[in-house]
PDB file of C-alpha atoms in Angstrom:
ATOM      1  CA  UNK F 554     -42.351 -44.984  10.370  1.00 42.00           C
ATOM      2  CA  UNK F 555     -41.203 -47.928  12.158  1.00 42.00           C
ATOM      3  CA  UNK F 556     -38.419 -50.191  10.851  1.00 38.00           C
ATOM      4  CA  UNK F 557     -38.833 -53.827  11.141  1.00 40.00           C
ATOM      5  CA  UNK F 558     -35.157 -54.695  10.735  1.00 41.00           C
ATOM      6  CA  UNK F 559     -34.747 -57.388  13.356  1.00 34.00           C
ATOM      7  CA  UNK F 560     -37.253 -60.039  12.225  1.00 38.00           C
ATOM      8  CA  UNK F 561     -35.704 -59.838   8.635  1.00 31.00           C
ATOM      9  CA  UNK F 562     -31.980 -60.177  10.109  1.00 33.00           C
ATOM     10  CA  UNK F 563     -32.755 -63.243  12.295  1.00 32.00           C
ATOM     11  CA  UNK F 564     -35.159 -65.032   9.269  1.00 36.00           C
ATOM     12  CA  UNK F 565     -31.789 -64.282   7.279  1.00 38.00           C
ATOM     13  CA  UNK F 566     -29.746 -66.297  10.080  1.00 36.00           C
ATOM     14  CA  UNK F 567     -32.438 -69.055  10.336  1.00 34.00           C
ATOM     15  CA  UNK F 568     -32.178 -69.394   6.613  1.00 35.00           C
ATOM     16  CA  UNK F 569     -28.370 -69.892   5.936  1.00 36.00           C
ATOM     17  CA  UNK F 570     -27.703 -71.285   9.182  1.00 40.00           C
ATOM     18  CA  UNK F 571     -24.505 -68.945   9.568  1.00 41.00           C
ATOM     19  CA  UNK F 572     -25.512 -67.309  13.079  1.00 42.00           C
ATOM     20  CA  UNK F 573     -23.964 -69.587  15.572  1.00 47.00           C
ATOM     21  CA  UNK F 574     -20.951 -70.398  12.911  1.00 52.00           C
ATOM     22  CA  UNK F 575     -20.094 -74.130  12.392  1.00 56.00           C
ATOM     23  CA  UNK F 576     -20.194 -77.112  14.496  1.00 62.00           C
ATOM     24  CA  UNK F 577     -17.182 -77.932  16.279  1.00 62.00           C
ATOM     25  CA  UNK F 578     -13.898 -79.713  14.394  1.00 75.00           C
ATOM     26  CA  UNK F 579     -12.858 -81.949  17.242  1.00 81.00           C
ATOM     27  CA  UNK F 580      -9.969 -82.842  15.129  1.00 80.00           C
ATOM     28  CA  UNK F 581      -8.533 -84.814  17.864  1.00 83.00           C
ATOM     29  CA  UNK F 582     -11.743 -86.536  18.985  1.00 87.00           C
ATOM     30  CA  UNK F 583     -11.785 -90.217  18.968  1.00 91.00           C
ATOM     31  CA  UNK F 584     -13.694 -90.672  16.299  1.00 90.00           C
ATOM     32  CA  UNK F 585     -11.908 -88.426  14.120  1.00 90.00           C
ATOM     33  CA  UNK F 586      -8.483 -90.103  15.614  1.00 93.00           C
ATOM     34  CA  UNK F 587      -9.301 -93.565  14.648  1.00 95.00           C
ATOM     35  CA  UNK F 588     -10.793 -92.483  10.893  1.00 94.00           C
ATOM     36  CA  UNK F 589      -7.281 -91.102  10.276  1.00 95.00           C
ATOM     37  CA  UNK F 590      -5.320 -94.126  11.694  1.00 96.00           C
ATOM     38  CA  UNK F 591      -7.981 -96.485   8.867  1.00 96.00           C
ATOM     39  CA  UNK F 592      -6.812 -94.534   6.313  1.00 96.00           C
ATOM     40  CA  UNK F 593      -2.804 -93.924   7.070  1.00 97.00           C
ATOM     41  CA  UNK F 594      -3.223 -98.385   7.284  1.00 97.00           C
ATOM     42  CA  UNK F 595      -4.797 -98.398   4.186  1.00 97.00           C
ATOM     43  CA  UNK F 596      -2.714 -95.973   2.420  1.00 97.00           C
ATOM     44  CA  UNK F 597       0.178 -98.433   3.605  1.00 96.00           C
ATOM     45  CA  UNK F 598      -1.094-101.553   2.385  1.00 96.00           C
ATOM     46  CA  UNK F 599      -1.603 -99.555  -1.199  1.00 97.00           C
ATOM     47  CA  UNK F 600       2.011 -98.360  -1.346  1.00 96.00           C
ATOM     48  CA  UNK F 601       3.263-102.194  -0.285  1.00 95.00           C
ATOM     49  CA  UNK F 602       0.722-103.561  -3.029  1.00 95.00           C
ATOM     50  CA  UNK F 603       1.828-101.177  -5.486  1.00 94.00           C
ATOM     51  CA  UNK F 604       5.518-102.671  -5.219  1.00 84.00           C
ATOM     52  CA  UNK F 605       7.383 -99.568  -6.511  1.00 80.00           C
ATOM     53  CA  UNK F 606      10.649 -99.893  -6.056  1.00 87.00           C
ATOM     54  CA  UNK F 607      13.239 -98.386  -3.652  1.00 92.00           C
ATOM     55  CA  UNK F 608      11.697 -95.627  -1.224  1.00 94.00           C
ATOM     56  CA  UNK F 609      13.539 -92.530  -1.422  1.00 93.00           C
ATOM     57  CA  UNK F 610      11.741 -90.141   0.703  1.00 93.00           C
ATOM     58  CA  UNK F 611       7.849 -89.450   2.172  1.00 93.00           C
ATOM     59  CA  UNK F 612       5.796 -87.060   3.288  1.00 93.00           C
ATOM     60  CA  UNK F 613       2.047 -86.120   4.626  1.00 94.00           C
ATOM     61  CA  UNK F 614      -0.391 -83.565   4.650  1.00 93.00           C
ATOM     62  CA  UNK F 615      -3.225 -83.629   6.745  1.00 94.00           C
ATOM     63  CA  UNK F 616      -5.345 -80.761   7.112  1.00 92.00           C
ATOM     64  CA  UNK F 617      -9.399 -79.629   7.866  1.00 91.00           C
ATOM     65  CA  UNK F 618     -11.346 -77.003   6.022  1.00 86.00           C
ATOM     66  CA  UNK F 619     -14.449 -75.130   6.769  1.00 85.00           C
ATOM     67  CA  UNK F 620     -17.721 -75.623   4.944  1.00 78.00           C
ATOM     68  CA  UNK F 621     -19.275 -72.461   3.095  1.00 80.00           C
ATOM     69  CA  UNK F 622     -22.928 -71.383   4.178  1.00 81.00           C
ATOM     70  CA  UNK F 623     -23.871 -68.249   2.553  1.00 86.00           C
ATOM     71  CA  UNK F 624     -26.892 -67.373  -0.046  1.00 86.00           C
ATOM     72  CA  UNK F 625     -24.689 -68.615  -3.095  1.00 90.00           C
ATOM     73  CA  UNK F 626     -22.709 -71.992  -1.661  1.00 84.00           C
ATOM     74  CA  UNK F 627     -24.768 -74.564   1.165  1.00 79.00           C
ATOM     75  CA  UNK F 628     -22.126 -77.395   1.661  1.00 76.00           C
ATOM     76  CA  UNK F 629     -23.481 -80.430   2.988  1.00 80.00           C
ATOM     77  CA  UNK F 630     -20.445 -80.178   5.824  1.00 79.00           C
ATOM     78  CA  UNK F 631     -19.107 -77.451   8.946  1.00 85.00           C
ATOM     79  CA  UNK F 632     -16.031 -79.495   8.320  1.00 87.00           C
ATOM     80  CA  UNK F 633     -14.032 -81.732   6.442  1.00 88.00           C
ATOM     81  CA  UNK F 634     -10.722 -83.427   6.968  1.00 92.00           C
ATOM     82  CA  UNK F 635      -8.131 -84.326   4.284  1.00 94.00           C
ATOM     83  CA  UNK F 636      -5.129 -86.726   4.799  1.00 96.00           C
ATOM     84  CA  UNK F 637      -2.539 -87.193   1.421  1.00 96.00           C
ATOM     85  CA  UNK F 638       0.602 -89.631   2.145  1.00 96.00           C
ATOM     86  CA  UNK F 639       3.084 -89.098   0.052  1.00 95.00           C
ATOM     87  CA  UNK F 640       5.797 -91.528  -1.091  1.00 95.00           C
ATOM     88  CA  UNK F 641       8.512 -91.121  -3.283  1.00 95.00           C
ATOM     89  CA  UNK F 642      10.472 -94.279  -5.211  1.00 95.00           C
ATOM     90  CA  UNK F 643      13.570 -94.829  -7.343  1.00 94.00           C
ATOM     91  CA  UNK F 644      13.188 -97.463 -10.080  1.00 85.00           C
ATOM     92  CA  UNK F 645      15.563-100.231 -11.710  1.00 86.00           C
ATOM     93  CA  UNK F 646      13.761 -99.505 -14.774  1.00 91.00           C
ATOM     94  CA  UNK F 647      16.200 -98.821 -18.012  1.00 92.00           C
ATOM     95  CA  UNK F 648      15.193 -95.860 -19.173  1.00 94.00           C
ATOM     96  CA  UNK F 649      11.953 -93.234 -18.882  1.00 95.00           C
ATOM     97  CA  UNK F 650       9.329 -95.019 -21.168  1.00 96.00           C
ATOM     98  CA  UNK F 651       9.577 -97.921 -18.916  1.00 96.00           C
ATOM     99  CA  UNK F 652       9.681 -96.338 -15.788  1.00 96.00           C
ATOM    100  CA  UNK F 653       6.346 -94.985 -17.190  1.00 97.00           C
ATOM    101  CA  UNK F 654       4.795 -98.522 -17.889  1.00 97.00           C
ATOM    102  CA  UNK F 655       6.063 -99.978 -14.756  1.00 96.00           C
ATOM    103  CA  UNK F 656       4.348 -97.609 -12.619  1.00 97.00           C
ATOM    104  CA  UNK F 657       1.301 -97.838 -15.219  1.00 97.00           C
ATOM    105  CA  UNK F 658       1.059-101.829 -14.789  1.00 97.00           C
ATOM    106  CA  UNK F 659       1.737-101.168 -10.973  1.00 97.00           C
ATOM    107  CA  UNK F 660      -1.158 -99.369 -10.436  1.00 98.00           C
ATOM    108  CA  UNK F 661      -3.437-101.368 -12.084  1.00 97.00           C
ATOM    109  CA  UNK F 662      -1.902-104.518 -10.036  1.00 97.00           C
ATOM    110  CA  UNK F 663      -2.297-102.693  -7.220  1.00 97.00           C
ATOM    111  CA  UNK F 664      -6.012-102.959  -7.728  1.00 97.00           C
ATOM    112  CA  UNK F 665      -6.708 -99.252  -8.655  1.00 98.00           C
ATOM    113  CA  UNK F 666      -8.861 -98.092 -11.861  1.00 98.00           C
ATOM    114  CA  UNK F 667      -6.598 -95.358 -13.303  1.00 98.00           C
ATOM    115  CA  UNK F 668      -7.945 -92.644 -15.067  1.00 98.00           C
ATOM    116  CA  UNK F 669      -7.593 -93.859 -18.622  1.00 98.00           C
ATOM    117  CA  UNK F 670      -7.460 -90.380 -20.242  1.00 98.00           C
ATOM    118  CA  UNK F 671      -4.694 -89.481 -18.480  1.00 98.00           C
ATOM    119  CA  UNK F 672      -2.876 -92.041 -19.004  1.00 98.00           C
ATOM    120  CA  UNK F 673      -2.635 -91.798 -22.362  1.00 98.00           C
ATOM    121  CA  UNK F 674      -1.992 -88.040 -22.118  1.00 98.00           C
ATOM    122  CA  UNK F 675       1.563 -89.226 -19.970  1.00 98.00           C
ATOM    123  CA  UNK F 676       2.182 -91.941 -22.321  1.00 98.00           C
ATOM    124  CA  UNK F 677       1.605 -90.137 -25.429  1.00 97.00           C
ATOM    125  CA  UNK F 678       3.337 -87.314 -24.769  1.00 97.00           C
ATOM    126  CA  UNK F 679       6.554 -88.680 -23.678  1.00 97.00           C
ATOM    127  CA  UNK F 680       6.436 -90.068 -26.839  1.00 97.00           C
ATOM    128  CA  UNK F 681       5.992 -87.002 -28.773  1.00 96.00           C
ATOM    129  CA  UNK F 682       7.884 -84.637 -26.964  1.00 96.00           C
ATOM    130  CA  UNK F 683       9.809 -86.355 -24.245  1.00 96.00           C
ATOM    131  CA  UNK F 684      11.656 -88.985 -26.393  1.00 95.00           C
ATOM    132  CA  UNK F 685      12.915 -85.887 -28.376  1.00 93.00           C
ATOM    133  CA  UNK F 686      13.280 -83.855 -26.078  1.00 93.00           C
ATOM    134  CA  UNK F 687      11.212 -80.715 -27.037  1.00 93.00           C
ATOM    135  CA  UNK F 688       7.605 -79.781 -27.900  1.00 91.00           C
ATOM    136  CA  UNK F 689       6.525 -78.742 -31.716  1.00 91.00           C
ATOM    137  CA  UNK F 690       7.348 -75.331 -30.859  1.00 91.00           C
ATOM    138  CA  UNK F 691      11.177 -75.961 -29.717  1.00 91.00           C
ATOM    139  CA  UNK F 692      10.714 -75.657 -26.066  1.00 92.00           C
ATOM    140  CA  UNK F 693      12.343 -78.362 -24.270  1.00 94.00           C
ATOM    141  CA  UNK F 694      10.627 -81.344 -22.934  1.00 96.00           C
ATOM    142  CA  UNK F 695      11.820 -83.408 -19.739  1.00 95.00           C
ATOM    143  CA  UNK F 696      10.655 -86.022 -17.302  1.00 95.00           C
ATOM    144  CA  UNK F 697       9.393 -83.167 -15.063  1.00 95.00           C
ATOM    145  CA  UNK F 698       7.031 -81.440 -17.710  1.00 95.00           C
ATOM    146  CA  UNK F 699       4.629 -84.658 -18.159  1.00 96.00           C
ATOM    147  CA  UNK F 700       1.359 -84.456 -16.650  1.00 96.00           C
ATOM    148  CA  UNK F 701       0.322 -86.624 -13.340  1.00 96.00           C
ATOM    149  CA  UNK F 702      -2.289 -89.738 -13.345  1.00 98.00           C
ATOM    150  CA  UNK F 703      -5.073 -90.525 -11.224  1.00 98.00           C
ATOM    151  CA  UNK F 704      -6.448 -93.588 -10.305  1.00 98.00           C
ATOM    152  CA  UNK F 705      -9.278 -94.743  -8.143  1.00 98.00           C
ATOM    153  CA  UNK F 706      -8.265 -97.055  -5.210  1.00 98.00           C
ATOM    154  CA  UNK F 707      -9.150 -99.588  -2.919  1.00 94.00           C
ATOM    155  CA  UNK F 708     -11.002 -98.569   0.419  1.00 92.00           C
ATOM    156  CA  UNK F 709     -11.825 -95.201  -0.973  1.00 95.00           C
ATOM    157  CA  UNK F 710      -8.546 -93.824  -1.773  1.00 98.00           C
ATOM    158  CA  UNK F 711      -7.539 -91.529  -4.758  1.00 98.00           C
ATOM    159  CA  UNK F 712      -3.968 -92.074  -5.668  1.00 98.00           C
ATOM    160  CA  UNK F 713      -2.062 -89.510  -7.838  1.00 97.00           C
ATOM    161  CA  UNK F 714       1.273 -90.693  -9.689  1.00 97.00           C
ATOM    162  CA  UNK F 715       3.875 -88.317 -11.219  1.00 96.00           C
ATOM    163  CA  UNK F 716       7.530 -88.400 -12.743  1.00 96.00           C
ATOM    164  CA  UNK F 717      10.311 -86.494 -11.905  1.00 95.00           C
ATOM    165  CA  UNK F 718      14.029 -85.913 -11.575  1.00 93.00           C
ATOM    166  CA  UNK F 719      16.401 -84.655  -8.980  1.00 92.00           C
ATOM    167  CA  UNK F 720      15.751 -81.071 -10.026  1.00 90.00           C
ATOM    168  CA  UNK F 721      12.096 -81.686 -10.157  1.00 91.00           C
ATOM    169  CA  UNK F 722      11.288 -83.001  -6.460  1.00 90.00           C
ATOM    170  CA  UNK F 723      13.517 -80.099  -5.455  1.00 79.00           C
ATOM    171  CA  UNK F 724      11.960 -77.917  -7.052  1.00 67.00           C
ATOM    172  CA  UNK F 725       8.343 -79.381  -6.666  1.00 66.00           C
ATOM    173  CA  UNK F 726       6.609 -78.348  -2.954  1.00 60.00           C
ATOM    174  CA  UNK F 727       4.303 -80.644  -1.617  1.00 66.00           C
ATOM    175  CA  UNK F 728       1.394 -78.411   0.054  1.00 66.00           C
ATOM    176  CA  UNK F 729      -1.268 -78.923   1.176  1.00 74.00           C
ATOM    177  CA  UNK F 730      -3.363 -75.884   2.157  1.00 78.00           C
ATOM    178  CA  UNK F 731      -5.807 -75.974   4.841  1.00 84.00           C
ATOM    179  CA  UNK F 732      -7.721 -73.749   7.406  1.00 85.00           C
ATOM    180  CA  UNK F 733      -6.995 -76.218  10.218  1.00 87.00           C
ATOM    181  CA  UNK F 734      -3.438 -78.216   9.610  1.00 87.00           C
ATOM    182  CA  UNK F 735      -2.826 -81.437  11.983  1.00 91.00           C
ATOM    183  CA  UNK F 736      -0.128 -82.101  10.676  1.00 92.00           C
ATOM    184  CA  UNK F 737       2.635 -81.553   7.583  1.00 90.00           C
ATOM    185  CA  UNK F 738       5.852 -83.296   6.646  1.00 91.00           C
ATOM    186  CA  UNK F 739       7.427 -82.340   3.752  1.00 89.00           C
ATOM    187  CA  UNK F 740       9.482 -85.051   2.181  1.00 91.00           C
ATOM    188  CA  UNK F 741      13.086 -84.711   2.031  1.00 90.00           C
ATOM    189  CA  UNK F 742      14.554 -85.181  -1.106  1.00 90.00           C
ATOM    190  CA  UNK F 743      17.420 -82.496  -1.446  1.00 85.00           C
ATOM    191  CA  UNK F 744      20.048 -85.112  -1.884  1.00 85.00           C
ATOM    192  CA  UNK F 745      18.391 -88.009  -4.401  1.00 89.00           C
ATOM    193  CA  UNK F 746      20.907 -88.869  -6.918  1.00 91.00           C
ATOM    194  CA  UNK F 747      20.742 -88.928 -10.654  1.00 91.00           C
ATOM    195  CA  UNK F 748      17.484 -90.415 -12.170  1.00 91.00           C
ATOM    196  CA  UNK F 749      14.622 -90.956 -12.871  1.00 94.00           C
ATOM    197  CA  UNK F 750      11.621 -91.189  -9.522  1.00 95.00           C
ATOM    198  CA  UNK F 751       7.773 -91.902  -9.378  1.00 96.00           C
ATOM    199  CA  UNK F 752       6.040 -89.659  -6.767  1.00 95.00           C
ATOM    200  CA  UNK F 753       2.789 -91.144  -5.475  1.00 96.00           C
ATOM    201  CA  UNK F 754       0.659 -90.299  -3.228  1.00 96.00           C
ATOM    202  CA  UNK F 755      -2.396 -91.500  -1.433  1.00 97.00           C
ATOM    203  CA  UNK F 756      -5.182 -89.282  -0.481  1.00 97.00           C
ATOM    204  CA  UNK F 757      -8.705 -89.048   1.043  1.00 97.00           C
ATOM    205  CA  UNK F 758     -11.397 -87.338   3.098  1.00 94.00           C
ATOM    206  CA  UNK F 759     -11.501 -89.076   6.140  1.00 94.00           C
ATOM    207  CA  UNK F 760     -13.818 -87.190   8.496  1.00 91.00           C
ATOM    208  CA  UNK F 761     -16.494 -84.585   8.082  1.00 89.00           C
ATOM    209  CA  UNK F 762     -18.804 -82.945  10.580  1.00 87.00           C
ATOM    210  CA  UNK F 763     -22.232 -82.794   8.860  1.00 86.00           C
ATOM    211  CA  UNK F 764     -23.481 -79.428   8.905  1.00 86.00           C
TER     212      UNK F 764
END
């Protein structure tokens, strides 16, 4: 009995297009060179709109991934390219609850459309368990347990904001995790003094090879 395994193999390999692998990254083509320059300038011009008080420390992550082709996930991609700038500012604001609002009314002025549900999750609960300092159950409550905000950006850029102390930066890493890295700065922050800091930071896919 003959077996007709080849023509079924090679069908399979014209079907999910997974025989030659992906296209090439060319990470450090031109074109994929000057997309990531357009977005570092506009990720600058949101941090100077956003007016956020006194830098403290920055960071970026910049990194490609892989698209999956196989008989249960077809993305639209070989390859796509992820930049997040990170920037991390110190306040004159009196006291948590308005270092909140400021960087609430920031990003708005800033010309961003934050996410409005999460903004009332941050809000309200500092109010219910920050302000006292624990949750219903008795566990304690700081600056560092609130949830982050997202907001939708000028130019195509997501920005995420968060709240932290001293402890929390130090404690918080800033990955991000990628088959192909160009390049990662992790922001320095092990000697920030006492108070209270915003962390925001500026993201978006900036080049993709179509699959």
């Amino acid at each position: 009995m003959k077996v007709r395994a080849l023509p079924i193999v090679l069908a399979g390999c014209v079907a999910l297009a997974s025989c030659t692998g992906p296209r090439p990254l060319d990470a450090h083509g031109q074109q994929a060179t000057t997309a990531r320059a357009a977005m570092t300038q506009q990720a600058d011009q949101l941090f100077a709109a956003l007016d956020a008080g006194v830098e403290v420390a920055r960071g970026i992550g910049d990194g490609c991934d892989a698209g999956q082709h196989n008989w249960k996930i077809d993305d639209p991609y070989d390859w796509r390219c992820k930049r997040v700038l990170t920037r991390i500012t110190a306040t004159d604001a009196p006291d948590t609850t308005a270092v909140i609002a400021q960087a609430i009314e920031s990003v708005r002025a800033a010309g961003c459309t934050p996410d409005e549900r999460e903004v009332d999750m941050v809000t309200r609960y500092w109010a219910d368990y920050g302000l006292r300092g624990r949750t219903d159950a008795g566990r304690p409550y700081s600056i560092d347990d609130l949830p982050s905000f997202t907001a939708s950006c000028p130019g195509g850029l997501r920005l995420e904001t968060s709240f932290r102390s001293p402890a929390g930066l130090a404690g918080r890493v800033f990955p991000l995790s990628a088959q192909e890295m160009i390049e990662s700065v992790a922001p320095q922050v092990a000697a920030v003094p006492a108070g209270d800091y915003v962390v925001w930071q500026a993201s978006a896919v900036y080049h993709t090879v179509a699959a």
